CSV table of C-alpha atoms in Angstrom, one decimal:
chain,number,residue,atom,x,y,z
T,1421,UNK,CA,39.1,94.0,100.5
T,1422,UNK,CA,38.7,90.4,101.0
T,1423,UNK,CA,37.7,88.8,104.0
T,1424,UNK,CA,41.1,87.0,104.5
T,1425,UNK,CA,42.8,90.8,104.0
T,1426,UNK,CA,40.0,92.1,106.9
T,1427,UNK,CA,41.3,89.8,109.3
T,1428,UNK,CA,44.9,90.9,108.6
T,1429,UNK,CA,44.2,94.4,108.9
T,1430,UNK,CA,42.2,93.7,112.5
T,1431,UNK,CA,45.4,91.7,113.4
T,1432,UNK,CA,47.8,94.0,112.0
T,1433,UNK,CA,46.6,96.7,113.8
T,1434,UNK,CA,46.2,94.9,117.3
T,1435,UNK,CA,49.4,94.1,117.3
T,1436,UNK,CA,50.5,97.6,116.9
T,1437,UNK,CA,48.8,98.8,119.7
T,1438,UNK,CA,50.4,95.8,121.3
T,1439,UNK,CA,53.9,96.3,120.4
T,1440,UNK,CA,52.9,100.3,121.0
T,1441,UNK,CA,51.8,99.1,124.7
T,1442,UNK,CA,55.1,96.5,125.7
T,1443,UNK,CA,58.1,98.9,124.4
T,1444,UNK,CA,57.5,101.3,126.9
T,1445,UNK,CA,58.5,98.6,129.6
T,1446,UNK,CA,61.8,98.4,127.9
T,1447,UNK,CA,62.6,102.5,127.8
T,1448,UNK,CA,63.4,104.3,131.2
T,1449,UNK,CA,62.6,101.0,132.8
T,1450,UNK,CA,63.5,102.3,136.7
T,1451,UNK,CA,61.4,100.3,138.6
T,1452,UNK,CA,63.3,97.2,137.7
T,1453,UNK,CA,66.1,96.0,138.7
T,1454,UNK,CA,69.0,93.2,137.4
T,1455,UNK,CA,71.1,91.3,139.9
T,1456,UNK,CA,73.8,89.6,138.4
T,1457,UNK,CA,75.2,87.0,141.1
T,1458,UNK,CA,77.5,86.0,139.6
T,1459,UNK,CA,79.6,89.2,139.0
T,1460,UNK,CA,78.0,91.2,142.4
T,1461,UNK,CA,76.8,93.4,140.0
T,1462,UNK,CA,72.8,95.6,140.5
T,1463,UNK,CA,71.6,97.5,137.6
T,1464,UNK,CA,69.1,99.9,138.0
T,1465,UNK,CA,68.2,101.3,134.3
T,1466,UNK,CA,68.2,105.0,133.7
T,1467,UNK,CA,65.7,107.6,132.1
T,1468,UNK,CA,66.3,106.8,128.4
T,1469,UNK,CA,67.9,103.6,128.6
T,1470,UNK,CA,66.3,100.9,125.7
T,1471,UNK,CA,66.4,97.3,127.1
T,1472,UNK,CA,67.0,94.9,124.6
T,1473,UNK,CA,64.6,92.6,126.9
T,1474,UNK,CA,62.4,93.6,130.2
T,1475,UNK,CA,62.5,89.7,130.3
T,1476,UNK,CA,64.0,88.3,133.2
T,1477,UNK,CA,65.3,85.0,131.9
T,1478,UNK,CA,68.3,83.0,131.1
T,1479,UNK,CA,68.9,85.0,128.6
T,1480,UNK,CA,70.8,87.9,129.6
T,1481,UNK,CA,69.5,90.8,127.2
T,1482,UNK,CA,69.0,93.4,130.1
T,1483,UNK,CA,71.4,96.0,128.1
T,1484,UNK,CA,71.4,99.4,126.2
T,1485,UNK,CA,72.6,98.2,122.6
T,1486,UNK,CA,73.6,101.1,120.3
T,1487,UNK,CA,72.1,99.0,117.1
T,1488,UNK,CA,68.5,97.8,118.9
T,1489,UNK,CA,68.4,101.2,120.6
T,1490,UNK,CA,68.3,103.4,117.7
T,1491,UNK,CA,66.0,100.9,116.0
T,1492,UNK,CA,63.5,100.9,118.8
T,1493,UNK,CA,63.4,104.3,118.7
T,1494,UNK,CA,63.0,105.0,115.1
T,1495,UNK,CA,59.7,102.7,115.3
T,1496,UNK,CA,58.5,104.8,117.9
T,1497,UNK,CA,58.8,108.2,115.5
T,1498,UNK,CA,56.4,105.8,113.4
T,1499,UNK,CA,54.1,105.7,116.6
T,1500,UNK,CA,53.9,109.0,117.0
T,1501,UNK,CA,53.2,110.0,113.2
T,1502,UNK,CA,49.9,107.6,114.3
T,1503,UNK,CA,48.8,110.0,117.1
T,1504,UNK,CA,49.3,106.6,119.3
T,1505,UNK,CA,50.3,108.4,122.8
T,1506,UNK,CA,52.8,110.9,120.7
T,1507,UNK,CA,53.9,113.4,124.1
T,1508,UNK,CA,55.0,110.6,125.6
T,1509,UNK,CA,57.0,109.1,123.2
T,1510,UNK,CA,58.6,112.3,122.4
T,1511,UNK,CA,59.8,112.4,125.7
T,1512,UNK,CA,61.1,109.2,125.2
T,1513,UNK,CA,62.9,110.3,122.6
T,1514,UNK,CA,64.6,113.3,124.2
T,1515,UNK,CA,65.0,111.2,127.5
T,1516,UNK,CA,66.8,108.7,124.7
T,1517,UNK,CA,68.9,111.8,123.4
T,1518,UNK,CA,70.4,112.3,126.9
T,1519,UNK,CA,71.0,109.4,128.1
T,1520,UNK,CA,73.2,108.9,124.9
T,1521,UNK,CA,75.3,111.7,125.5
T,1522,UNK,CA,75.8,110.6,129.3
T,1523,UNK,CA,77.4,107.4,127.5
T,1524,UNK,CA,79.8,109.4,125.5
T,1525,UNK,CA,81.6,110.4,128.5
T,1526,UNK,CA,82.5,107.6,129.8
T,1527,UNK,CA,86.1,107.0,130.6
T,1528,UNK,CA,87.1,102.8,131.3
T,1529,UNK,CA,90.1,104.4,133.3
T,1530,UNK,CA,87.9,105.7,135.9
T,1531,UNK,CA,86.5,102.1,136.5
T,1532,UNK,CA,89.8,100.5,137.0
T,1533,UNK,CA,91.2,103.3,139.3
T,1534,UNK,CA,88.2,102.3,141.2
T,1535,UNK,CA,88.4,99.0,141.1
T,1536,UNK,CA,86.3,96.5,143.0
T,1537,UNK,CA,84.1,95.1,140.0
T,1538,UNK,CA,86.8,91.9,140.2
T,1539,UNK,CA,86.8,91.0,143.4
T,1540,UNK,CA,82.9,91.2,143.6
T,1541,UNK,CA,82.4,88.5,141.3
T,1542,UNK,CA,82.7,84.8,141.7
T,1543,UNK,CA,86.2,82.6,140.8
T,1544,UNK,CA,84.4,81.0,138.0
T,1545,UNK,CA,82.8,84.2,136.3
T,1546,UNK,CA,86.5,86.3,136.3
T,1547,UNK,CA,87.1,84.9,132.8
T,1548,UNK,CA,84.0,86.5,131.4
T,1549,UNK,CA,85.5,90.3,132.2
T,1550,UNK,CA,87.6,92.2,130.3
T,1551,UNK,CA,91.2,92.7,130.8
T,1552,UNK,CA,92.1,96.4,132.5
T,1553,UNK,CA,94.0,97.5,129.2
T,1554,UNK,CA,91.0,97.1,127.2
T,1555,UNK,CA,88.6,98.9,129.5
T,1556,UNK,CA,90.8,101.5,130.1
T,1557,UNK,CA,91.0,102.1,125.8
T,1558,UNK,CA,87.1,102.5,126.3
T,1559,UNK,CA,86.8,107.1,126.5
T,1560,UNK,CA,86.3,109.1,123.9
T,1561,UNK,CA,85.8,108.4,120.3
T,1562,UNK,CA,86.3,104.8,120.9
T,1563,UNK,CA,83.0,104.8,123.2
T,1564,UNK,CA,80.6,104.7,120.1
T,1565,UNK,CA,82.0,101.3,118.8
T,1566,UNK,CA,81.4,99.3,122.7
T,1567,UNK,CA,78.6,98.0,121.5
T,1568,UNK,CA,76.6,97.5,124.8
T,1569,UNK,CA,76.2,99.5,127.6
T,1570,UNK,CA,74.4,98.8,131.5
T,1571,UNK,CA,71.5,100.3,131.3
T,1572,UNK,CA,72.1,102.5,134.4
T,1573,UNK,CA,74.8,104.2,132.1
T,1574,UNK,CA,77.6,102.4,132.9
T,1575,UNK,CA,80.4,100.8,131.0
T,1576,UNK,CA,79.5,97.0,130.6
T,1577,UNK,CA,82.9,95.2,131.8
T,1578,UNK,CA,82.1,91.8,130.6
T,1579,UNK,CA,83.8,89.9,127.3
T,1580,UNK,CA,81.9,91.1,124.0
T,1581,UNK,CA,82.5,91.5,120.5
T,1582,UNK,CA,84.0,94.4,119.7
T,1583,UNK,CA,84.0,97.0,118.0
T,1584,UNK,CA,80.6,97.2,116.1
T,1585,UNK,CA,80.2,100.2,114.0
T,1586,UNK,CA,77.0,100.1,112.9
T,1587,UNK,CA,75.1,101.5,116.2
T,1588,UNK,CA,76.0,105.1,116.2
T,1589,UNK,CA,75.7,105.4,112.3
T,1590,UNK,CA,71.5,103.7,112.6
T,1591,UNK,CA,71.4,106.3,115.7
T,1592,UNK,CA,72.3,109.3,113.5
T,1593,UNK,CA,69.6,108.0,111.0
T,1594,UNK,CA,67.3,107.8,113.9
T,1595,UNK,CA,68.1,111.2,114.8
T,1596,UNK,CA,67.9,112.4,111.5
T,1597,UNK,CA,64.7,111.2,111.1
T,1598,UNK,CA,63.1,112.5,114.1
T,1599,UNK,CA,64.8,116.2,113.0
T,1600,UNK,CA,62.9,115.6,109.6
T,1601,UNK,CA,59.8,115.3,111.1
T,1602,UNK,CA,60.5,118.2,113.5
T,1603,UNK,CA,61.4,117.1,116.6
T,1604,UNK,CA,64.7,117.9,117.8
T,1605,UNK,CA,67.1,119.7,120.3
T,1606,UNK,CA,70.1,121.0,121.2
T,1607,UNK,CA,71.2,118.3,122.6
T,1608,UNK,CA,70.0,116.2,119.7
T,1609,UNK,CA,72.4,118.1,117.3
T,1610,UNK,CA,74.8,117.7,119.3
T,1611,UNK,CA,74.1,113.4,119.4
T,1612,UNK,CA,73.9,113.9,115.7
T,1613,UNK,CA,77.4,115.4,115.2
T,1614,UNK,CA,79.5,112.6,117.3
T,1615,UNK,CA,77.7,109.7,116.0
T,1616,UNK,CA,78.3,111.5,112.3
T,1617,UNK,CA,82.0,112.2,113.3
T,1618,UNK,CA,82.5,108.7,114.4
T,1619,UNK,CA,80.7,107.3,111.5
T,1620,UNK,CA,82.7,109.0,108.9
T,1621,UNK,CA,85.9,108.3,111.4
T,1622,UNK,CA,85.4,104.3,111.0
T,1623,UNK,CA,83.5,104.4,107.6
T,1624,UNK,CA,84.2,100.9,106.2
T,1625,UNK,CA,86.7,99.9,108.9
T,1626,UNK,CA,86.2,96.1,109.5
T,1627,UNK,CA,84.1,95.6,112.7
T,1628,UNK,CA,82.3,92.8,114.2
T,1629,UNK,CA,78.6,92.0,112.3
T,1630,UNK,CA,75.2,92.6,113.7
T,1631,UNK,CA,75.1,89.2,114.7
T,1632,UNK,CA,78.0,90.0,116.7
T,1633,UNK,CA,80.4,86.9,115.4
T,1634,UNK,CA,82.5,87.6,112.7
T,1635,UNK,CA,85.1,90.7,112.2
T,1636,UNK,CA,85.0,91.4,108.1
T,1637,UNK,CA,83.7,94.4,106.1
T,1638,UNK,CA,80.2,93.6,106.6
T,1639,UNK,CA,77.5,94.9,104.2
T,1640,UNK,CA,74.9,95.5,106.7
T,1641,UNK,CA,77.6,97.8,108.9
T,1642,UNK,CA,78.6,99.9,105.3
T,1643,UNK,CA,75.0,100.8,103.7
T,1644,UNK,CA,74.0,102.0,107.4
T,1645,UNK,CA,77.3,103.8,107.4
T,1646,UNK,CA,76.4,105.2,104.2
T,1647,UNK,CA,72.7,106.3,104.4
T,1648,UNK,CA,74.3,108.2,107.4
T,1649,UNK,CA,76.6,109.8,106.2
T,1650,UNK,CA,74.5,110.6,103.0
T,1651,UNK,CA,71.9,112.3,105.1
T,1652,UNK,CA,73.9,113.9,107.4
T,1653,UNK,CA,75.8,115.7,104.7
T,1654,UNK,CA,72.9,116.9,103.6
T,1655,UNK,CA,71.9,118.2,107.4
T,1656,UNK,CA,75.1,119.8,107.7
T,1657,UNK,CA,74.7,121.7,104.3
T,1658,UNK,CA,71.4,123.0,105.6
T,1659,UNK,CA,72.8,123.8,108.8
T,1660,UNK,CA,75.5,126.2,107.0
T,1661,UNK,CA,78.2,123.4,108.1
T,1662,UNK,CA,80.2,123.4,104.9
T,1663,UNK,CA,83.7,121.8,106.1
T,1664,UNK,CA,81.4,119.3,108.2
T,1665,UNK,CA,79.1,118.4,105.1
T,1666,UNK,CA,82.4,118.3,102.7
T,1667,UNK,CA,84.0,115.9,105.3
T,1668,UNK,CA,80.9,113.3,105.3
T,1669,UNK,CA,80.5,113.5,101.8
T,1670,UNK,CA,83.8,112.9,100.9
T,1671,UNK,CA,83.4,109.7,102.9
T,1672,UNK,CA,79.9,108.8,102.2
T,1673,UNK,CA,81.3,108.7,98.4
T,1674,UNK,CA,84.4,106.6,99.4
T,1675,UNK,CA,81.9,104.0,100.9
T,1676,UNK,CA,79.2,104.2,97.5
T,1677,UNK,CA,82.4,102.8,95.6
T,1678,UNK,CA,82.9,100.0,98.5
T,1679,UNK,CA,79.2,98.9,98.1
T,1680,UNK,CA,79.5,97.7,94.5
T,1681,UNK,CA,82.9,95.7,95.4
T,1682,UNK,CA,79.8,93.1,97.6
T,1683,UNK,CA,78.4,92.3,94.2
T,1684,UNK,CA,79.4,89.0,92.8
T,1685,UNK,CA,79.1,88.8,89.2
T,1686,UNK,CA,79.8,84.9,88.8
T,1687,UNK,CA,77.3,84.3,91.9
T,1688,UNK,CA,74.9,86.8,90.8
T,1689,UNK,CA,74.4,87.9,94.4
T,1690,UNK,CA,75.3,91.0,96.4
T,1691,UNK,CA,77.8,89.7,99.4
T,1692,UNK,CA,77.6,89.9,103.2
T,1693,UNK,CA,80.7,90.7,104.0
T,1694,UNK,CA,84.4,91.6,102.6
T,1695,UNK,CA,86.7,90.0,102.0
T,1696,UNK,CA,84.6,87.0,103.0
T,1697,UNK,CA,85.8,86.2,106.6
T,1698,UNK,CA,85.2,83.2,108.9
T,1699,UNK,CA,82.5,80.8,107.4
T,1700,UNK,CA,82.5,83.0,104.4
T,1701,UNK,CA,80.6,80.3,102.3
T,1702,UNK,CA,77.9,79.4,105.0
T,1703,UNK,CA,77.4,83.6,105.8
T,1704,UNK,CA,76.9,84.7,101.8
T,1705,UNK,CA,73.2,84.7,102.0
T,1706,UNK,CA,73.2,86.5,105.2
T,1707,UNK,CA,70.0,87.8,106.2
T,1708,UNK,CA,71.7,90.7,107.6
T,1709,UNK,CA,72.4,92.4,103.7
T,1710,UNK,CA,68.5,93.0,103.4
T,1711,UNK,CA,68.0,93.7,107.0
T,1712,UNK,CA,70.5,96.6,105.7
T,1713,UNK,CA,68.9,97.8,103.2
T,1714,UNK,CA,65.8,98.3,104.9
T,1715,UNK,CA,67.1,99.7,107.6
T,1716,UNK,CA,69.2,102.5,105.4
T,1717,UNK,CA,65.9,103.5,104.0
T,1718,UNK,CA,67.4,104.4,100.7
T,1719,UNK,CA,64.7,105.3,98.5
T,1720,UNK,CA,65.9,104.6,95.0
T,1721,UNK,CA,68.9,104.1,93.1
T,1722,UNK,CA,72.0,101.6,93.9
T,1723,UNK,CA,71.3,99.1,97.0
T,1724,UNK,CA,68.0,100.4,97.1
T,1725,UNK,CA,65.4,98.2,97.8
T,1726,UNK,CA,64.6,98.8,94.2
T,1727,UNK,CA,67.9,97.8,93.2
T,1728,UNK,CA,68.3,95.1,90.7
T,1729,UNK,CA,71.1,93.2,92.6
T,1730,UNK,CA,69.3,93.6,96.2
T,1731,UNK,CA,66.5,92.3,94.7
T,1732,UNK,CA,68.5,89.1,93.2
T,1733,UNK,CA,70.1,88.8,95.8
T,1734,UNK,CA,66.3,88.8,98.0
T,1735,UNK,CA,65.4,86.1,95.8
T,1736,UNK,CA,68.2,83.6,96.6
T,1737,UNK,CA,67.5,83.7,100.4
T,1738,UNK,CA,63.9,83.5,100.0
T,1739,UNK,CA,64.7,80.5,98.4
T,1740,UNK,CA,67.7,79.1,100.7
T,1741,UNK,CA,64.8,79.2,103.6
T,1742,UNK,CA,62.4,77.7,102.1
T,1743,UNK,CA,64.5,75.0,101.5
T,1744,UNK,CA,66.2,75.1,104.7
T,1745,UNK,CA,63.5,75.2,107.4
T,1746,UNK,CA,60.9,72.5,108.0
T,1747,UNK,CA,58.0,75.0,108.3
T,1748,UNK,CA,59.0,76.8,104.7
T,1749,UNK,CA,58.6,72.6,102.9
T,1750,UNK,CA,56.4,73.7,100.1
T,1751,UNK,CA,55.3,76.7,99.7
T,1752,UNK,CA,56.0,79.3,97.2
T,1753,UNK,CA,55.5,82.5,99.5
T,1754,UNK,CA,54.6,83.4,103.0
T,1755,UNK,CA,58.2,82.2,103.9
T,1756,UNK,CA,60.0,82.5,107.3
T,1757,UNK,CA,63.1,83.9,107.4
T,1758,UNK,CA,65.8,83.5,109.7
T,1759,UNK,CA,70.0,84.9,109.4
T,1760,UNK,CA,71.7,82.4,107.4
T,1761,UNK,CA,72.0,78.8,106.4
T,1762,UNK,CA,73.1,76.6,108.9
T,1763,UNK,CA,72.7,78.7,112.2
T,1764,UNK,CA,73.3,77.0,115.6
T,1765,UNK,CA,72.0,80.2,117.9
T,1766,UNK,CA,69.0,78.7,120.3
T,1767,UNK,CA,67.1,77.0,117.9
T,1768,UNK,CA,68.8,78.7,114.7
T,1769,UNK,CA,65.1,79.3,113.7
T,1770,UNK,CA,63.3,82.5,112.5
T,1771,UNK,CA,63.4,85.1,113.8
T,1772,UNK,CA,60.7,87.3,113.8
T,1773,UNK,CA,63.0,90.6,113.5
T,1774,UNK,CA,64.0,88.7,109.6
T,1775,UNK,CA,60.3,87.5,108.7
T,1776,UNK,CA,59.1,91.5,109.4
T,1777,UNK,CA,61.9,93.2,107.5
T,1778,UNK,CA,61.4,90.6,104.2
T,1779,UNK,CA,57.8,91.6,104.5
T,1780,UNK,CA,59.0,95.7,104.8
T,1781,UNK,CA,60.9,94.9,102.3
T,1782,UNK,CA,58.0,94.0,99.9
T,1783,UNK,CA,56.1,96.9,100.9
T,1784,UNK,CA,59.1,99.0,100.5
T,1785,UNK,CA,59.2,97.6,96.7
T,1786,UNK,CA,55.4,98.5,96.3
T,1787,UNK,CA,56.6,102.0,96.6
T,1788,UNK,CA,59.3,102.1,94.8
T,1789,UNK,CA,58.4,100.0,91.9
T,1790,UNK,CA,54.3,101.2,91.3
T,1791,UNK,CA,53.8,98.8,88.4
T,1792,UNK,CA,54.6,95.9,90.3
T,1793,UNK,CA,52.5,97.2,93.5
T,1794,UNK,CA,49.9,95.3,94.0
T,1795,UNK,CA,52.4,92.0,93.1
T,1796,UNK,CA,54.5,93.0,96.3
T,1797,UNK,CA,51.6,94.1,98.6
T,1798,UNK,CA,50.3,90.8,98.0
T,1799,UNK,CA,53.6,89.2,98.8
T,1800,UNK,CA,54.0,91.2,101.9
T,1801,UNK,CA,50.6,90.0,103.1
T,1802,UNK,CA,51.6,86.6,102.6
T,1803,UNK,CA,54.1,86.5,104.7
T,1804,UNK,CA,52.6,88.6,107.5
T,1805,UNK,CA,49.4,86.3,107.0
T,1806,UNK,CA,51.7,83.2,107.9
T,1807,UNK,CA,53.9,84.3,110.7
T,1808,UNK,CA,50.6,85.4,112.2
T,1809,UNK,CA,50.6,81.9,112.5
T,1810,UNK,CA,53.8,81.4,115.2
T,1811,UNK,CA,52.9,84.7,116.9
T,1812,UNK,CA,51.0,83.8,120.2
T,1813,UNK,CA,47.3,84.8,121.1
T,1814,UNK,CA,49.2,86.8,123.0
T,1815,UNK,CA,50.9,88.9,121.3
T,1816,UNK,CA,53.9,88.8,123.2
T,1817,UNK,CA,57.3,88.2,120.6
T,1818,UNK,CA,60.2,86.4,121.6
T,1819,UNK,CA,63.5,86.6,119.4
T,1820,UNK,CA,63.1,83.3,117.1
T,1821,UNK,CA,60.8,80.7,116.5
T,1822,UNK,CA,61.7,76.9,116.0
T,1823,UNK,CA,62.4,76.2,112.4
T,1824,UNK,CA,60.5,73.2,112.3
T,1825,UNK,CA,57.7,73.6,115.3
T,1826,UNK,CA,56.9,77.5,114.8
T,1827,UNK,CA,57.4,77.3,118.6
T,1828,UNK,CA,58.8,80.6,119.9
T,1829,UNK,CA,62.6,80.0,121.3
T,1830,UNK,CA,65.4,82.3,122.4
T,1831,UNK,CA,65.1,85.6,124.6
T,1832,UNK,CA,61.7,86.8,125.6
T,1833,UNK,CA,59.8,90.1,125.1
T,1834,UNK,CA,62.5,91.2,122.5
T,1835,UNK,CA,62.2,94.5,121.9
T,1836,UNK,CA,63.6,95.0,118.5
T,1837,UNK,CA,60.6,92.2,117.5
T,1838,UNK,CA,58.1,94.7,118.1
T,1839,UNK,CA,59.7,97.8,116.5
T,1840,UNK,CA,60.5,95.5,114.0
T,1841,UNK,CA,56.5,95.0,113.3
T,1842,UNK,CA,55.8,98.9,113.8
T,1843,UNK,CA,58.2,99.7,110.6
T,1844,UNK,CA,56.5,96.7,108.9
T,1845,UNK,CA,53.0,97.4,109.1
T,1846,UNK,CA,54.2,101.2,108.8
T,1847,UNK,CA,55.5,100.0,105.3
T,1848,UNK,CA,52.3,98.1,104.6
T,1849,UNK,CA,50.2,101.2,105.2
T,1850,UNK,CA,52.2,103.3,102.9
T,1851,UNK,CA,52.2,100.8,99.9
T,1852,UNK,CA,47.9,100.4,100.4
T,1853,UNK,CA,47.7,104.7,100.8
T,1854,UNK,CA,50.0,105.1,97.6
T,1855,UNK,CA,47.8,102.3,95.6
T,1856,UNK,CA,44.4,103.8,97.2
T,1857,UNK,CA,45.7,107.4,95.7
């Protein structure tokens, strides 16, 4: 190995430990606690909550997301196949399992029989909380799709986006996953089951995005959906569920057939979102579509990472970026990656959760297509060796970084940023052991 590749390797795996070492602030966090002044509202977090940020800042990320949540998680099942602090996480994990459930049960009507959240919060913050019809729709199977959660357990009574669909089908996956690698419950199964029920319930059902901004059929919300679905029918088949595994596949093979409507022939791309929705033109090159694919792990075959289209498809927003942020101007790899052209968010920079995934994604291609290997290893290290460059001495990863400065920007200590470089460098390592075999 080089002496450049060294370095990356010391690096690489500091910042594991690192990222290993800061998400445990953000799970079962119950020695802090969030005032929010403005609405008279404390939260206290609960044994298995997962805080999108521990960061006390303007930013208000101090929730349980469904979607950050289950990818948190899933990097920690990557932790513990390292032997880094494994008991512990798999507590975690179980703690994570329970809490879960304890959300399925709740019941909106309950909170507006009791009333009380309204007048506790100031004149000018009323507007921000949902109308009572619309928390009272929030029990059973439409709990799954509320997106957000207080991190004590509670329902989270402010204005969102919702529904989102994607969380409880990249839980099940999580889930899944851990029960592949033999770690499981009862109670597991049981988190398993409604998040696969749901999931085949709403199965390409327009939503709002993983961006939470526009409602459309998005791409990202469908392949999760559909590696679900996919590998729960396969769980329930094993588990002597027959009706249950005929159910998800019937649906799981309704959404394969709604994956190849995304690709666009004329464009020669694979779409975000059907049948285009608001800012349709400005969204096609979402970064969400390969944030998708990595997440739905699919390991060959259509809207794989070795798919053809998805590769295409990788291609043009490689090169939209590098022609869009100031820190990409001239280079032919080792390019930043943000969500889509011509984002206003905070600085509607990077963001490191994008820049990891494209390099997953290379190492994910390593695997899958061994004659190109080294080729993708090599592009994979080229863009970890660069964002090295905006990551601070300390280690510590924000949300974005300024498209122009490399400065980080947006909420602090995210936590999805550092699962997002577990899976990465997790990637990495299986692309090098598979070449070293």
């Amino acid at each position: 190995m080089t002496a450049s590749g060294t370095s990356l390797e010391r690096w690489g795996d500091a910042l594991v430990r690192h990222c290993a070492a800061k998400i445990p602030h953000a799970i079962s966090a119950t020695s802090l606690v969030k005032e929010r002044p403005g609405f008279g509202q404390t939260v206290r977090p609960a044994p298995g909550s997962v805080l999108a940020s521990a960061a006390s800042t303007e930013l208000d990320y101090f929730f349980h997301w469904l979607r950050d949540s289950a990818l948190i998680i899933d990097a920690t099942r990557l932790l513990i196949r390292r032997g880094i602090d494994a008991d512990s996480w798999v507590r975690r994990y179980h703690d994570f399992v329970h809490f879960s459930l304890g959300l399925n049960a709740i019941d909106g009507r309950a909170l507006v029989a009791a009333g009380g959240f309204r007048e506790r919060a100031r004149a000018d913050h009323l507007k921000y909380i949902r109308p009572n019809e619309e928390l009272s729709a929030v029990q059973g199977d439409r709990v799954p799709g509320d997106v957000r959660f207080n991190a004590d357990g509670t329902i989270d009574y402010f204005d969102w986006h919702r529904p989102q669909n994607d969380g409880p089908a990249l839980r099940a996956l999580t889930c899944l996953r851990f029960a592949d690698d033999g770690i499981g419950s009862a109670a597991a199964d049981a988190l398993i089951r409604g998040d696969l029920a749901y999931t085949a319930r709403n199965a390409g059902a327009p939503c709002y995005d993983i961006w939470e901004e526009d409602w459309a059929q998005h791409y990202n919300t469908v392949i999760a959906q559909y590696a679900a679905l996919r590998h729960g029918a396969r769980w329930a088949e094993a588990r002597g569920e027959a009706a249950f595994a005929a159910e998800l596949g019937a649906r799981r093979d309704e959404l394969a057939d709604l994956l190849e409507r995304y690709w666009d022939e004329s464009r020669g791309l694979l779409r975000s979102r059907l049948p285009g929705g608001e800012n349709a033109d400005e969204k096609a090159l979402d970064f969400s579509l390969i944030l998708g694919v990595v997440h739905a792990g699919l390991e060959s075959g259509a809207h794989s990472v070795a798919d053809p289209r998805v590769r295409t498809t990788f291609l043009w927003q490689q090169a939209m970026f590098r022609d869009t942020y100031a820190i990409n101007a001239g280079r032919s790899s080792g390019i930043m990656f943000g969500r889509y052209k011509g984002d206003t968010y905070i600085s509607g920079g990077a963001w490191y959760i994008s820049t990891f995934a494209a390099a997953e994604y290379h190492y994910r291609l390593a695997v899958a297509v061994p004659n190109e290997r080294e080729e993708y290893i090599a592009g994979g290290d080229a863009i970890l060796a660069r964002v090295r460059q905006f990551v601070p001495a300390s280690g510590d990863l924000s949300e974005q970084f300024d498209q122009t400065t490399g400065e980080p920007t947006s909420a602090e200590d995210l936590t999805w940023s550092y699962a997002g470089f577990i899976s990465a460098w997790a990637a990495r390592e299986a692309a090098l052991s598979q070449a070293g075999a």
